[in-house]
CSV table of C-alpha atoms in Angstrom, one decimal:
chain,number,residue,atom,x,y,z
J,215,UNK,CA,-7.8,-1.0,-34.2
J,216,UNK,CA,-4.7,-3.7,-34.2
J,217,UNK,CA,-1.8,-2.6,-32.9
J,218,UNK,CA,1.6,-2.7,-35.7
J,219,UNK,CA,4.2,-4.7,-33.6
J,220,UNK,CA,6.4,-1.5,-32.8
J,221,UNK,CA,3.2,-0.5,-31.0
J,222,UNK,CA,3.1,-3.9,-29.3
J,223,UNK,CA,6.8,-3.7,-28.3
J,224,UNK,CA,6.7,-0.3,-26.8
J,225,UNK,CA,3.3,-1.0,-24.8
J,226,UNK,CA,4.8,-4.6,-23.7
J,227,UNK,CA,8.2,-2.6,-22.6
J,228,UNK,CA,6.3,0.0,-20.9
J,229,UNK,CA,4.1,-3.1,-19.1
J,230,UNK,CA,7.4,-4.6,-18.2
J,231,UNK,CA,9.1,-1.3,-16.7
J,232,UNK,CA,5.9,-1.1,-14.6
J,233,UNK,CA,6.1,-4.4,-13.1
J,234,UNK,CA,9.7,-4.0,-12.3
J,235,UNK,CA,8.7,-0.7,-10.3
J,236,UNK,CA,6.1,-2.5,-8.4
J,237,UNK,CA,8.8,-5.3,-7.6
J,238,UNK,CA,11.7,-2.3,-6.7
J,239,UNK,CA,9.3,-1.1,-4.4
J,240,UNK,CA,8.5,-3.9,-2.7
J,241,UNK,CA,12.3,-5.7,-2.8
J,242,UNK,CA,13.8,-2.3,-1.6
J,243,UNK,CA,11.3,-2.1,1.6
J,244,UNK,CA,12.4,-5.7,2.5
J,245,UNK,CA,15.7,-5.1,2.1
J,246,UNK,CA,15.9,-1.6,3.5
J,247,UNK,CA,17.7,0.5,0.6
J,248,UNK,CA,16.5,3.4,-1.4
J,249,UNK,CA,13.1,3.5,-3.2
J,250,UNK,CA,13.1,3.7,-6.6
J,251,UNK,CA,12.3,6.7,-8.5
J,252,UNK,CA,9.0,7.5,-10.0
J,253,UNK,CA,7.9,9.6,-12.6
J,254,UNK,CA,6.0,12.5,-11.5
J,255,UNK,CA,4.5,13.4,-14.9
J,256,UNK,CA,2.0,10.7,-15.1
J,257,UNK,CA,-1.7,11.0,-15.7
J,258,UNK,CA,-3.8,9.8,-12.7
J,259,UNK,CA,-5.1,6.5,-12.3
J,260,UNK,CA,-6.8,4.0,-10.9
J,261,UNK,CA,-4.7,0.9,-9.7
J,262,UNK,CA,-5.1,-2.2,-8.2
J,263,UNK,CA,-1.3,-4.5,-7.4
J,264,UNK,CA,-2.4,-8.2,-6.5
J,265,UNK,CA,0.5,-10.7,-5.3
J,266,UNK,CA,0.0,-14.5,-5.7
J,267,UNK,CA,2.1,-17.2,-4.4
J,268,UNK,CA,2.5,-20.7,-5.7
J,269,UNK,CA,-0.9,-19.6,-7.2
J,270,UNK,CA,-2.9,-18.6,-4.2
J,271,UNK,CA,-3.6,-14.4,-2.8
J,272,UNK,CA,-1.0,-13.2,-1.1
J,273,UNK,CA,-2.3,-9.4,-0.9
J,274,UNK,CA,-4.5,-7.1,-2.6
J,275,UNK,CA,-5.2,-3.0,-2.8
J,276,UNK,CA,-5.9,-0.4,-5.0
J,277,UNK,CA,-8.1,2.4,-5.5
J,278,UNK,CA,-11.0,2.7,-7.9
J,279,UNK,CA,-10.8,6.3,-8.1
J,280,UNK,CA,-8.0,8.0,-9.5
J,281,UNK,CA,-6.0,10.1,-7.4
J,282,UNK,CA,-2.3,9.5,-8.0
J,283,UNK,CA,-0.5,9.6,-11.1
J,284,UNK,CA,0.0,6.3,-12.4
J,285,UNK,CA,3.8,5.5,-11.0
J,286,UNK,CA,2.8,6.6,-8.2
J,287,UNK,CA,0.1,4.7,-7.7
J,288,UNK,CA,1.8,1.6,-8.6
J,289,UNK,CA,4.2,1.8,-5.8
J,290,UNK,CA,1.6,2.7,-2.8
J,291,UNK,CA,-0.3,-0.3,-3.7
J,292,UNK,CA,2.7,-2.5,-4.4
J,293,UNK,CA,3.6,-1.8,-0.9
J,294,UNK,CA,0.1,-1.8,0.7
J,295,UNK,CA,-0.5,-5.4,-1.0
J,296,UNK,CA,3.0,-6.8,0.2
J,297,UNK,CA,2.8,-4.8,3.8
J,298,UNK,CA,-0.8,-3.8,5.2
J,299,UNK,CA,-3.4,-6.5,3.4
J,300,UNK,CA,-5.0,-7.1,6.9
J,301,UNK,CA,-6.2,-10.2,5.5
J,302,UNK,CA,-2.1,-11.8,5.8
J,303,UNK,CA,0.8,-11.2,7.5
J,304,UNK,CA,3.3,-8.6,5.6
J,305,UNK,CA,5.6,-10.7,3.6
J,306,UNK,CA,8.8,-11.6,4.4
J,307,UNK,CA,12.1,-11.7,2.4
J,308,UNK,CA,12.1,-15.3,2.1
J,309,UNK,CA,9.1,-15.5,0.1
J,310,UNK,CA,9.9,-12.2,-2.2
J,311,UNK,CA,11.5,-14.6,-5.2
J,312,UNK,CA,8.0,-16.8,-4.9
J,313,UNK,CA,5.5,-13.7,-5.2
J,314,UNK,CA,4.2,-12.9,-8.5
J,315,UNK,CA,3.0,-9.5,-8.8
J,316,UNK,CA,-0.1,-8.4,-11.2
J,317,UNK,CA,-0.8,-4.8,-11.9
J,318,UNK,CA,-4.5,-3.5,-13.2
J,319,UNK,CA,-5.0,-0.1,-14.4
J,320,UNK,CA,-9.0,0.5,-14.2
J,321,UNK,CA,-11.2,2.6,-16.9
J,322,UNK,CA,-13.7,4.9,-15.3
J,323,UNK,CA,-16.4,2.9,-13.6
J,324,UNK,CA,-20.1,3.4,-15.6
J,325,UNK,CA,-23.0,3.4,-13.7
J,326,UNK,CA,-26.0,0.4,-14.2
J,327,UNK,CA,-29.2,1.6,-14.5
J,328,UNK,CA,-31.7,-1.5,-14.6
J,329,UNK,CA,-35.0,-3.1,-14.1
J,330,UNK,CA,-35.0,-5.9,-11.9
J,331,UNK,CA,-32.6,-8.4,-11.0
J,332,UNK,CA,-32.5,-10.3,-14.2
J,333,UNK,CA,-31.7,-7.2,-16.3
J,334,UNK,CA,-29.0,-6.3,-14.1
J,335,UNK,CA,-27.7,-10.3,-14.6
J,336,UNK,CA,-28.2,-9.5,-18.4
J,337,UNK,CA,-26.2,-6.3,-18.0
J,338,UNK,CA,-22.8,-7.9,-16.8
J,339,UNK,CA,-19.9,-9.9,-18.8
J,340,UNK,CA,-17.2,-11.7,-17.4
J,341,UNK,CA,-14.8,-8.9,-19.1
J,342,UNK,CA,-16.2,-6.4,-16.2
J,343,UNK,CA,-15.1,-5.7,-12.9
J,344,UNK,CA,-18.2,-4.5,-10.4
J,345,UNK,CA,-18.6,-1.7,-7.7
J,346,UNK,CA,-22.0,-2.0,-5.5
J,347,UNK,CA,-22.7,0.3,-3.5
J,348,UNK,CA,-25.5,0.5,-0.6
J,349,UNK,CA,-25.1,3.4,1.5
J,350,UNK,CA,-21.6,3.4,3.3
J,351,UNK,CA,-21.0,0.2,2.4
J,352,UNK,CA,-18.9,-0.6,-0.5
J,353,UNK,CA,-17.3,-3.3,-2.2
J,354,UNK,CA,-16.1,-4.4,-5.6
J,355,UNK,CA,-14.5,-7.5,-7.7
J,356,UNK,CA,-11.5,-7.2,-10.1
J,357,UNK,CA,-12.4,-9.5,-13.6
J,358,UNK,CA,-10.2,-12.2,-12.4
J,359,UNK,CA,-12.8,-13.3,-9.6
J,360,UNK,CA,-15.4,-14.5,-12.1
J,361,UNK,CA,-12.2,-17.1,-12.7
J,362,UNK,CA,-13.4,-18.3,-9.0
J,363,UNK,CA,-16.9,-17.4,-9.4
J,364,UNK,CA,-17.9,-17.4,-12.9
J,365,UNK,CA,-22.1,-17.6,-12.1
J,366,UNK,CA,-23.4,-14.1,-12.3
J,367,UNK,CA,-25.9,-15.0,-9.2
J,368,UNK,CA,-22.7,-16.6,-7.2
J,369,UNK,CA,-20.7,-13.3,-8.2
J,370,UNK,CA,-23.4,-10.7,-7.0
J,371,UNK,CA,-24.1,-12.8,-4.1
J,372,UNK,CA,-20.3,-13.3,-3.0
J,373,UNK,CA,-19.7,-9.5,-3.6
J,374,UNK,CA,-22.6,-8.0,-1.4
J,375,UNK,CA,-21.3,-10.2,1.4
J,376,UNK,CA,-18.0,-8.6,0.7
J,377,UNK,CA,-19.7,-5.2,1.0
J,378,UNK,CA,-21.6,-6.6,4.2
J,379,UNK,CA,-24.7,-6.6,2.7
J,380,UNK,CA,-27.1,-9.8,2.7
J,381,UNK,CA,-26.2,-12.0,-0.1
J,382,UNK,CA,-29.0,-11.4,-1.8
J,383,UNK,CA,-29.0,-7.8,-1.8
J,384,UNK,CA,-28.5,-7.4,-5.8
J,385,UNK,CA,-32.1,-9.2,-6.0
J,386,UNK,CA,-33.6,-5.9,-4.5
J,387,UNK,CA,-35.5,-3.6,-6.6
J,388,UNK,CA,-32.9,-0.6,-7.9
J,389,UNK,CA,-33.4,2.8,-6.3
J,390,UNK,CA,-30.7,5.0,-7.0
J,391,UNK,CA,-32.0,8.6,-7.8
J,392,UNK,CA,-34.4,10.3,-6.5
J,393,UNK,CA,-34.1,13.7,-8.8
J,394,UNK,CA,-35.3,15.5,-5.7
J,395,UNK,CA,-32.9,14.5,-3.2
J,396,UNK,CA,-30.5,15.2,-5.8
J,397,UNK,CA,-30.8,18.7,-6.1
J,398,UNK,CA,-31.6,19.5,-2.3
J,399,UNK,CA,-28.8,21.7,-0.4
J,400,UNK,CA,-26.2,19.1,0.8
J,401,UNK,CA,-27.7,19.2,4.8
J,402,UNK,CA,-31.5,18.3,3.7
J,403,UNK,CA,-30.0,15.9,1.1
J,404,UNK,CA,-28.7,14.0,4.1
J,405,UNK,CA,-31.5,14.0,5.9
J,406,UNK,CA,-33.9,12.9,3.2
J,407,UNK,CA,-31.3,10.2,2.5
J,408,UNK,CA,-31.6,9.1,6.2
J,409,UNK,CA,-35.2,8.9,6.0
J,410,UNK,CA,-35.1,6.6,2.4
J,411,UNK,CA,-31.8,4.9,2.4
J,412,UNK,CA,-30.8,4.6,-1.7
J,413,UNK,CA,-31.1,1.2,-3.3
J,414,UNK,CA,-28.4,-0.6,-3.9
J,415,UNK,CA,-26.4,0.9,-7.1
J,416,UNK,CA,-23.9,-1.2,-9.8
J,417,UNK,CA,-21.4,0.1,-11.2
J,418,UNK,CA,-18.9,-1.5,-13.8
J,419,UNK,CA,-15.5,-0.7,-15.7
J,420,UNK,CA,-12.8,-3.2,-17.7
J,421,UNK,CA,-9.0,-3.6,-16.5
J,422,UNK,CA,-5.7,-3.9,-18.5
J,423,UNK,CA,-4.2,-6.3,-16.7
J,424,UNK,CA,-0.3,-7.1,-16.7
J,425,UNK,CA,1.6,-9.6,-14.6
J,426,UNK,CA,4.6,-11.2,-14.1
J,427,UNK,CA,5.2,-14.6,-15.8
């Protein structure tokens, strides 16, 4: 359904006032002075805060599972991304006014269920961010990566390494559910799990993305 343009202004002002927070949070822990207030009434979700600079990653966390309400969430990320990325050093004051910050609030991931490799290739869109899953090892990829990476193969293939799986993990036949283990008491479950490690399993969701300009 199109939005009227009050709609649009309101969702575009809301956007904005979001932003801002993520940038409060971030200038104000630089610069040592209060935090700014959040809203406590929220609904929960899941949130990812990215900072670029002069167009390259600067930091990036979030949580694909929703468990703080959505100011919230905007602000422990903000500050995780600018301060605890253990990929870069935490920024520095000199380079706040060169940061842009980029906010994406995810839908509820939705499990794949396929048939071979090339079904779960059929299965995907650029439009889709993607969770696998083998065992303890996790990973996933916001949208914007199939910018970088915009071959399905390359995608999977760059992913499981980021999950520290072999590249070619995704290729692997899927086996995700054994109804059995499913319903065994959790100690057993475990155990049978040991003895027949799952599959690897794919999950995917879609982001509303807002950054600054």
């Amino acid at each position: 359904m199109k939005k009227t343009a009050g709609k649009e202004d309101e969702h575009d002002a809301r956007f904005s006032a979001l932003l801002a927070l993520a940038r409060a949070a971030i200038s104000a822990r630089l610069l040592g002075t209060p935090a700014p207030a959040v809203a406590r009434g929220d609904a929960k979700a899941a949130v990812f805060v990215t900072l670029t600079k002069q167009g390259e990653l600067r930091g990036c966390i979030g949580h694909l599972e929703a468990h703080l309400p959505l100011q919230e969430a905007i602000v422990e990320n903000a500050l995780a991304a600018a301060f605890s990325d253990p990929r870069f050093e935490p920024l520095h004051a000199s380079e706040l006014e060169q940061v842009r910050i980029e906010v994406s609030v995810l839908t509820p991931p939705r499990e794949l269920h396929y048939n071979g490799a090339q079904e779960l290739l059929d299965s995907l869109s650029s439009d889709d961010g993607v969770i696998i899953q083998q065992g303890m090892r996790k990973a996933t990829f916001l949208p914007q990566v199939w910018e970088q990476l915009p071959g399905k193969e390359a995608f999977l293939s760059h992913l499981c390494q980021k999950a520290g799986l072999r590249a070619d993990a995704w290729k692997a036949k899927q086996s995700i559910s054994d109804p059995v283990v499913e319903k065994m008491p959790s100690a057993a479950k475990g155990l049978a799990q040991g003895a027949h490690p799952q599959g690897l399993r794919v999950w995917t969701y879609r982001v509303e993305k807002f950054c600054e300009q």
